[in-house]
Coordinates of N, CA, C and O in Angstrom, one line a residue:
M1 N 78.4 35.3 75.1 CA 78.0 36.1 74.7 C 78.0 37.1 75.7 O 78.1 38.2 75.8
S2 N 76.3 36.8 77.2 CA 76.6 37.4 77.4 C 77.1 38.0 78.8 O 77.4 38.3 79.1
E3 N 78.6 36.9 78.8 CA 79.6 37.0 80.1 C 80.2 37.8 79.5 O 80.8 38.9 80.0
T4 N 80.7 38.1 78.1 CA 81.2 39.3 77.4 C 80.5 40.2 77.8 O 81.3 41.7 78.6
T5 N 79.7 40.4 77.5 CA 78.8 41.7 77.7 C 78.6 42.3 79.0 O 78.9 43.9 79.4
A6 N 78.4 41.3 79.8 CA 78.4 41.9 81.2 C 79.3 42.2 81.9 O 79.6 43.0 82.4
S7 N 80.7 41.4 81.6 CA 82.3 42.0 81.7 C 82.7 43.0 80.8 O 82.9 44.2 81.6
L8 N 82.4 43.5 79.8 CA 82.7 45.1 79.6 C 81.4 45.7 80.2 O 82.1 47.2 80.4
G9 N 79.9 45.8 80.3 CA 79.5 46.6 81.3 C 80.2 46.5 82.8 O 80.0 48.1 83.3
A10 N 81.0 45.7 83.4 CA 81.4 46.3 84.4 C 82.4 46.5 84.1 O 82.5 47.3 85.3
G11 N 83.4 46.8 83.2 CA 84.6 46.8 82.9 C 84.2 49.2 82.7 O 84.9 49.8 82.9
A12 N 83.1 49.0 82.3 CA 82.7 50.0 81.6 C 82.5 51.1 82.7 O 82.9 52.5 83.2
T13 N 81.6 50.2 83.8 CA 81.1 51.4 84.8 C 82.1 51.5 85.5 O 82.4 52.3 86.2
T14 N 82.7 51.0 85.8 CA 84.7 50.8 86.7 C 85.3 52.1 85.8 O 86.0 52.9 87.1
S15 N 85.6 52.1 84.8 CA 86.3 53.0 84.5 C 85.4 54.0 83.9 O 86.1 55.1 84.9
A16 N 84.5 54.6 84.7 CA 83.7 55.6 84.1 C 84.0 56.2 85.7 O 83.9 57.5 85.9
V17 N 83.3 55.3 86.8 CA 83.7 55.6 88.1 C 85.3 56.4 88.5 O 85.4 57.1 89.1
S18 N 86.3 55.2 87.9 CA 87.7 55.4 87.7 C 87.7 57.3 87.6 O 88.8 58.0 87.8
A19 N 87.3 57.5 85.8 CA 87.4 58.7 85.6 C 87.1 59.9 86.5 O 87.2 60.9 86.7
R20 N 85.8 59.5 86.8 CA 85.1 60.6 88.0 C 85.7 61.0 88.9 O 86.1 61.9 89.2
S21 N 86.1 59.7 89.7 CA 87.1 60.2 90.3 C 88.4 61.2 90.5 O 88.8 61.8 91.1
R22 N 89.1 60.1 89.2 CA 90.6 61.2 88.9 C 89.9 62.6 88.5 O 90.9 63.4 88.8
T23 N 89.2 62.7 87.9 CA 88.0 64.4 87.7 C 88.3 64.9 88.7 O 88.6 66.3 89.3
G24 N 87.3 64.6 90.1 CA 87.1 65.1 91.3 C 88.3 65.7 91.8 O 88.5 66.3 92.3
R25 N 89.2 64.4 91.9 CA 90.9 64.7 92.5 C 91.2 66.3 92.1 O 92.1 66.5 92.5
A26 N 91.6 66.1 90.1 CA 92.0 67.4 89.8 C 91.4 68.6 89.8 O 92.2 69.4 90.6
R27 N 89.8 68.7 90.8 CA 89.4 69.9 90.4 C 89.5 69.8 91.9 O 89.8 70.7 92.5
R28 N 89.5 69.1 93.1 CA 90.0 69.1 94.4 C 91.8 69.8 94.3 O 91.8 71.2 94.9
G29 N 92.3 69.1 93.9 CA 93.4 69.7 93.3 C 93.6 71.1 92.9 O 94.7 72.2 93.6
A30 N 93.1 71.5 91.6 CA 93.3 72.6 91.6 C 92.8 73.8 92.4 O 93.0 75.1 92.6
L31 N 91.2 73.4 93.1 CA 90.8 74.4 94.4 C 91.9 75.0 95.4 O 91.7 75.9 95.7
V32 N 92.7 73.6 95.7 CA 93.8 73.6 96.6 C 94.5 74.9 96.0 O 95.3 75.7 96.8
A33 N 95.1 74.5 94.8 CA 96.1 75.4 94.3 C 95.6 77.0 94.4 O 96.6 77.9 95.1
L34 N 94.4 77.1 94.0 CA 94.0 78.7 94.0 C 93.8 79.2 95.0 O 94.4 80.4 95.5
R35 N 93.4 78.2 96.5 CA 93.7 78.6 97.7 C 94.9 79.5 98.2 O 95.1 80.4 98.8
A36 N 95.6 78.2 97.7 CA 97.5 78.3 97.9 C 97.5 79.7 97.3 O 98.5 80.8 97.8
V37 N 97.4 80.2 96.0 CA 97.6 81.2 95.4 C 96.7 82.5 96.2 O 97.6 83.6 96.6
Q38 N 95.5 82.4 96.7 CA 95.0 83.4 97.1 C 96.3 83.9 98.3 O 95.9 84.9 99.3
V39 N 96.1 83.1 99.4 CA 96.8 83.3 100.4 C 98.0 83.9 100.6 O 99.2 84.8 100.9
L40 N 99.2 83.1 99.3 CA 100.1 84.2 98.6 C 100.3 85.4 98.5 O 100.5 86.7 98.6
L41 N 99.2 85.8 97.8 CA 98.1 87.0 97.4 C 98.6 88.1 98.6 O 98.3 88.9 98.6
A42 N 97.7 87.2 99.4 CA 96.6 87.8 100.9 C 98.3 88.3 101.1 O 98.3 89.6 102.4
L43 N 98.9 87.8 101.5 CA 100.4 88.3 102.2 C 101.4 89.1 101.6 O 101.7 90.0 102.4
F44 N 100.7 88.6 100.2 CA 102.2 89.9 99.7 C 101.1 91.0 100.0 O 102.4 92.3 99.8
Y45 N 100.4 91.0 99.6 CA 99.7 92.4 99.4 C 99.2 93.0 101.2 O 99.4 94.3 100.7
G46 N 99.0 92.3 101.9 CA 99.3 92.8 103.2 C 100.7 93.2 104.1 O 100.8 94.0 104.7
T47 N 101.4 92.1 103.7 CA 102.8 92.8 104.0 C 103.6 93.4 103.2 O 104.2 94.6 103.8
A48 N 104.1 93.2 102.0 CA 105.2 94.0 101.1 C 104.3 95.2 100.4 O 105.0 96.0 100.1
S49 N 103.4 95.0 100.4 CA 102.7 95.8 99.9 C 101.9 97.1 100.9 O 102.3 98.7 100.6
A50 N 101.1 96.9 101.2 CA 100.6 97.5 102.5 C 100.9 98.2 103.5 O 101.0 99.4 103.8
L51 N 102.0 97.5 104.1 CA 102.6 98.0 105.1 C 103.9 99.0 105.2 O 103.5 100.1 106.2
P52 N 104.3 98.9 104.4 CA 104.9 100.6 103.9 C 104.3 101.4 103.8 O 104.6 102.5 104.4
K53 N 103.2 101.4 103.3 CA 102.4 102.6 102.9 C 101.7 102.9 104.1 O 101.7 104.0 104.3
L54 N 101.1 102.0 104.7 CA 100.5 102.3 106.0 C 101.9 102.7 107.6 O 101.3 103.3 108.0
M55 N 102.5 102.3 107.4 CA 103.9 102.6 108.2 C 104.8 104.4 107.3 O 105.8 104.4 108.7
A56 N 104.1 104.4 106.9 CA 105.1 105.4 105.8 C 106.5 105.1 105.9 O 107.1 106.3 105.6
H57 N 106.5 104.1 105.5 CA 107.8 103.8 104.6 C 108.7 104.8 104.0 O 107.9 105.3 103.2
P58 N 110.1 105.2 104.2 CA 110.9 106.3 103.0 C 110.2 105.8 102.1 O 110.1 107.4 101.2
T59 N 110.5 104.9 101.3 CA 110.2 105.1 99.7 C 108.9 105.3 99.2 O 108.4 105.1 98.3
A60 N 108.1 104.5 100.0 CA 106.6 104.6 100.0 C 106.2 106.4 100.0 O 105.5 106.3 98.9
V61 N 106.9 107.0 100.8 CA 106.4 108.3 100.8 C 107.1 108.7 99.3 O 106.5 110.1 99.3
E62 N 108.3 109.0 99.4 CA 109.1 109.5 98.7 C 107.8 108.7 97.1 O 107.9 109.8 96.0
S63 N 107.5 108.1 97.0 CA 106.6 107.2 95.7 C 105.3 108.3 95.4 O 105.0 108.6 94.3
F64 N 104.8 108.2 96.8 CA 103.5 109.0 96.4 C 103.9 111.1 96.3 O 103.0 111.9 96.0
D65 N 104.6 111.4 97.2 CA 105.3 112.5 96.8 C 106.1 112.9 95.4 O 105.0 113.9 95.0
R66 N 106.3 111.6 94.5 CA 106.6 112.3 93.1 C 105.5 112.2 92.1 O 105.6 112.8 91.3
I67 N 104.6 111.2 92.6 CA 103.0 111.1 91.8 C 102.5 112.8 92.0 O 101.9 113.3 91.6
G68 N 102.9 113.4 93.1 CA 102.0 114.2 93.8 C 100.8 114.0 94.5 O 100.2 114.9 94.4
W69 N 100.7 113.3 94.9 CA 99.4 112.7 95.6 C 99.7 112.5 97.2 O 98.5 113.1 98.3
G70 N 100.5 112.5 97.5 CA 101.1 113.1 99.2 C 100.9 112.0 100.0 O 100.4 110.5 99.6
S71 N 101.0 111.9 101.7 CA 100.3 111.3 102.2 C 99.1 110.3 102.4 O 98.7 109.0 102.5
G72 N 98.1 111.4 101.8 CA 96.8 110.9 102.4 C 96.3 110.0 101.6 O 95.7 109.1 101.7
A73 N 97.0 110.0 100.2 CA 96.8 109.0 98.6 C 97.5 107.5 99.3 O 97.0 106.4 99.6
M74 N 98.5 107.9 99.8 CA 99.5 107.0 100.8 C 98.3 105.5 101.3 O 98.5 104.4 101.3
Y75 N 98.1 106.2 102.5 CA 97.3 105.9 103.6 C 96.5 105.1 103.0 O 95.6 103.7 103.1
T76 N 95.5 105.6 102.2 CA 94.4 104.9 101.2 C 94.7 104.3 100.7 O 93.7 102.7 100.5
V77 N 95.9 104.3 99.8 CA 96.0 102.9 99.2 C 96.4 102.1 100.2 O 96.3 100.6 99.7
G78 N 97.3 101.7 100.4 CA 97.4 101.3 102.0 C 96.8 100.6 102.7 O 96.0 99.0 102.5
A79 N 95.3 101.1 102.7 CA 94.0 100.1 103.6 C 93.5 99.8 102.4 O 92.9 98.6 103.1
L80 N 93.1 99.8 101.3 CA 92.4 99.6 100.3 C 93.0 98.2 100.3 O 92.0 96.8 100.1
E81 N 94.6 98.0 99.8 CA 95.4 97.0 100.0 C 95.5 96.0 100.9 O 95.1 94.6 100.3
L82 N 95.7 96.2 102.4 CA 95.3 95.5 103.3 C 94.1 95.2 103.1 O 93.6 94.2 103.6
A83 N 92.3 95.4 103.5 CA 91.4 95.4 103.4 C 91.1 94.6 102.4 O 90.6 93.4 102.3
G84 N 91.4 94.9 100.2 CA 91.8 93.6 99.4 C 92.7 92.3 100.0 O 92.2 91.2 99.7
A85 N 93.2 92.3 101.0 CA 94.2 90.8 101.5 C 93.7 90.7 102.9 O 93.6 88.9 102.2
V86 N 93.1 91.2 103.0 CA 92.0 90.1 104.2 C 90.9 89.9 103.7 O 90.3 88.6 103.7
A87 N 90.2 90.7 102.4 CA 88.7 90.2 101.9 C 89.2 88.6 101.1 O 88.5 88.1 100.5
L88 N 90.7 88.4 100.5 CA 91.2 87.7 99.6 C 90.7 86.0 100.6 O 90.6 85.0 99.8
L89 N 90.8 86.2 101.6 CA 90.9 85.0 102.7 C 89.7 84.4 103.1 O 88.9 83.7 103.6
I90 N 88.4 85.8 102.7 CA 86.8 85.6 103.1 C 86.0 84.6 101.9 O 86.3 85.6 101.6
P91 N 85.8 83.6 101.9 CA 85.4 83.1 101.0 C 84.4 83.9 100.9 O 84.2 83.9 99.2
V92 N 82.9 84.4 101.1 CA 81.8 85.1 100.3 C 82.6 86.9 100.0 O 81.9 87.1 98.8
L93 N 84.1 87.1 100.1 CA 84.7 88.2 99.8 C 85.5 88.0 98.4 O 85.9 88.6 97.9
Q94 N 85.7 86.7 98.2 CA 86.7 86.8 97.8 C 87.0 86.9 96.1 O 87.7 87.9 95.8
S95 N 85.7 87.1 95.5 CA 85.3 87.3 94.3 C 85.6 88.5 93.8 O 86.6 89.4 93.4
V96 N 84.7 89.5 94.9 CA 84.7 91.0 94.6 C 86.3 91.8 95.6 O 86.7 92.4 94.4
A97 N 87.1 90.7 96.0 CA 88.5 91.5 96.5 C 89.3 91.1 95.1 O 90.1 93.0 95.2
A98 N 89.1 90.3 94.9 CA 90.2 89.8 93.7 C 89.8 91.2 92.7 O 90.6 91.8 91.8
I99 N 88.5 91.1 92.2 CA 88.0 92.9 91.4 C 88.5 93.7 91.5 O 89.3 94.6 91.0
A100 N 88.4 94.1 93.1 CA 88.9 95.5 93.6 C 90.6 96.1 93.4 O 91.1 96.6 93.5
L101 N 91.1 94.6 93.9 CA 92.5 94.7 93.7 C 93.1 94.9 92.5 O 94.1 95.2 91.8
G102 N 92.6 93.9 91.0 CA 92.7 94.2 89.8 C 92.4 95.7 89.4 O 93.1 95.8 88.6
A103 N 91.0 95.9 89.6 CA 90.8 97.0 89.4 C 92.0 98.5 90.4 O 92.6 99.4 89.2
L104 N 92.3 97.7 91.8 CA 94.0 98.6 91.7 C 95.0 99.0 90.7 O 95.8 100.0 91.2
M105 N 95.6 97.4 90.2 CA 96.2 97.2 90.1 C 96.5 98.1 88.5 O 97.6 98.0 88.0
V106 N 95.4 98.3 87.8 CA 95.1 98.8 86.4 C 95.7 100.3 86.5 O 96.6 100.9 85.9
G107 N 95.4 101.1 88.3 CA 95.1 102.3 88.2 C 97.0 102.6 88.5 O 97.8 103.4 88.1
A108 N 97.6 101.4 89.1 CA 98.9 101.1 89.4 C 99.8 101.1 88.4 O 101.0 101.5 88.4
F109 N 99.5 100.5 87.3 CA 100.1 100.2 85.8 C 99.9 101.5 85.3 O 101.1 102.1 84.9
I110 N 98.9 102.3 85.4 CA 99.0 103.8 84.5 C 99.8 104.2 85.2 O 100.3 105.3 84.8
V111 N 99.8 104.6 86.5 CA 100.7 105.2 87.3 C 102.8 104.7 86.8 O 103.1 105.9 86.7
Q112 N 102.4 103.8 86.8 CA 104.1 103.8 87.2 C 104.4 103.9 85.7 O 105.7 103.8 84.8
L113 N 103.5 103.9 84.2 CA 103.7 104.2 83.2 C 103.9 105.6 82.9 O 104.8 106.1 82.4
T114 N 103.1 106.8 83.9 CA 103.2 108.0 83.4 C 104.0 108.9 84.2 O 104.8 109.5 83.8
A115 N 104.0 108.1 85.5 CA 105.2 109.0 86.7 C 106.2 108.8 86.8 O 107.4 109.4 87.3
F116 N 106.2 106.9 86.6 CA 107.7 106.4 86.7 C 107.9 106.2 85.6 O 109.2 105.3 85.4
D117 N 107.6 106.8 84.2 CA 108.1 106.6 83.4 C 108.0 104.5 82.5 O 109.6 104.4 82.1
G118 N 107.6 104.0 83.1 CA 106.9 102.3 83.2 C 108.3 101.6 84.2 O 108.4 100.5 83.8
Q119 N 109.0 101.9 84.4 CA 109.6 101.7 85.6 C 109.1 100.7 86.6 O 108.1 101.2 87.0
N120 N 109.0 99.3 86.5 CA 107.9 98.4 87.6 C 106.8 98.3 86.8 O 105.7 98.0 87.7
A121 N 106.4 98.5 85.6 CA 105.0 98.7 85.2 C 104.5 97.1 85.0 O 103.6 96.6 85.0
A122 N 105.4 96.2 84.5 CA 105.3 94.8 84.5 C 104.4 94.3 86.0 O 103.4 93.4 85.8
T123 N 105.1 94.9 87.2 CA 103.9 93.8 88.3 C 102.8 94.2 88.3 O 102.2 93.5 88.4
P124 N 102.7 95.1 88.1 CA 100.8 95.2 88.6 C 100.1 94.4 87.7 O 99.2 93.9 87.3
L125 N 100.8 94.4 86.4 CA 100.2 93.1 85.5 C 100.2 91.8 85.7 O 99.6 90.8 85.2
I126 N 101.5 91.8 86.3 CA 101.5 90.4 86.5 C 100.7 90.0 87.7 O 100.1 88.7 87.6
L127 N 100.2 90.7 88.0 CA 98.8 90.4 89.5 C 98.0 90.4 89.1 O 96.8 89.7 89.7
I128 N 97.6 90.7 88.4 CA 96.4 91.0 87.4 C 95.7 89.7 87.5 O 95.1 89.1 87.3
A129 N 96.9 88.8 86.3 CA 96.5 87.6 85.7 C 95.7 86.5 87.3 O 94.5 85.9 87.3
P130 N 96.7 86.5 88.4 CA 96.0 85.5 89.5 C 94.8 86.2 89.7 O 93.8 85.3 90.4
L131 N 94.8 87.2 89.9 CA 93.4 88.2 90.9 C 92.2 88.0 89.6 O 91.4 87.5 90.0
A132 N 92.1 87.6 88.2 CA 91.2 87.6 87.0 C 90.7 86.1 87.5 O 89.6 86.0 87.4
L133 N 91.7 85.1 87.7 CA 91.7 84.0 87.8 C 90.7 83.4 89.2 O 89.4 83.0 89.2
I134 N 91.2 84.0 90.1 CA 90.2 84.3 91.5 C 88.8 85.1 91.5 O 88.3 84.0 91.4
A135 N 88.8 86.4 90.7 CA 87.5 86.4 90.9 C 86.6 85.7 89.6 O 85.7 85.8 89.9
W136 N 87.4 84.8 88.4 CA 86.5 84.3 88.0 C 86.0 83.1 88.7 O 84.9 82.4 88.8
T137 N 87.2 82.5 89.3 CA 86.7 80.7 89.9 C 85.9 80.9 91.0 O 85.0 80.3 91.3
R138 N 85.8 82.1 92.0 CA 85.1 82.6 92.7 C 83.9 83.4 92.7 O 83.2 83.6 93.4
R139 N 83.6 82.9 91.2 CA 82.7 84.2 91.2 C 81.0 84.1 91.7 O 80.1 84.8 92.1
S140 N 80.9 82.7 91.8 CA 79.9 82.0 92.5 C 79.7 82.5 94.3 O 78.1 82.7 94.3
H141 N 80.2 83.1 94.3 CA 80.2 83.6 95.5 C 80.1 85.0 95.6 O 79.3 85.6 96.4
N142 N 79.8 85.4 94.8 CA 78.6 86.7 94.3 C 77.5 86.9 94.7 O 77.1 87.8 95.1
T143 N 77.1 85.7 94.3 CA 75.1 85.4 94.8 C 75.4 85.5 96.3 O 74.2 85.6 96.7
A144 N 76.2 85.1 96.5 CA 75.7 84.5 98.1 C 76.0 86.3 98.6 O 75.2 86.2 100.1
L145 N 77.2 87.2 98.3 CA 77.3 87.6 99.0 C 76.4 88.7 98.9 O 75.8 89.5 99.7
L146 N 75.3 89.3 97.2 CA 74.2 90.2 97.5 C 72.7 89.1 98.0 O 72.3 90.1 98.4
R147 N 73.2 87.5 98.4 CA 71.9 87.3 99.5 C 72.1 88.0 100.6 O 71.2 88.4 101.7
L148 N 73.0 87.4 101.1 CA 73.6 88.8 102.8 C 73.0 89.7 102.7 O 72.6 90.5 103.4
L149 N 73.5 91.1 101.3 CA 73.3 92.7 101.9 C 72.0 92.7 101.5 O 71.8 93.1 102.3
R150 N 71.1 91.2 100.8 CA 70.0 91.9 100.4 C 68.9 91.7 102.0 O 68.2 92.0 102.1
R151 N 69.9 90.9 102.8 CA 68.8 89.9 104.2 C 69.2 91.4 105.0 O 68.3 91.5 106.1
G152 N 70.7 92.3 105.3 CA 70.8 92.8 105.8 C 70.4 94.1 106.4 O 70.4 94.6 107.1

């Protein structure tokens, strides 16, 4: 009977260690996937979204003129998007950057609905989902950022 108990105990321990190992690998995989999403979003915001505004591409100029905001707003939004793209790649700023870009996307959604009759209104909504995930998952970095700001 003690042999059975001993073998059961060893098997249970091995099983628990194996389960923790799988959980650790799954968590690590999820964090790597999240980091990949952050890099892709940073590339999107930096190149496809901010760059045309900062270079005054004719389509960006036309869009901001149609809204009635002009080039000053275009450059401001482009700069905010570029800053958000860079901040998505800096660990201590990741959550704050995702929140700020998410707020920018809420504004973009409202503008798409009101000034452009809903044309491309889904794009900002689609971008909000991964930004919310990043903000939530990386929220522990906010404590580190607050510590840095208080120290500084």
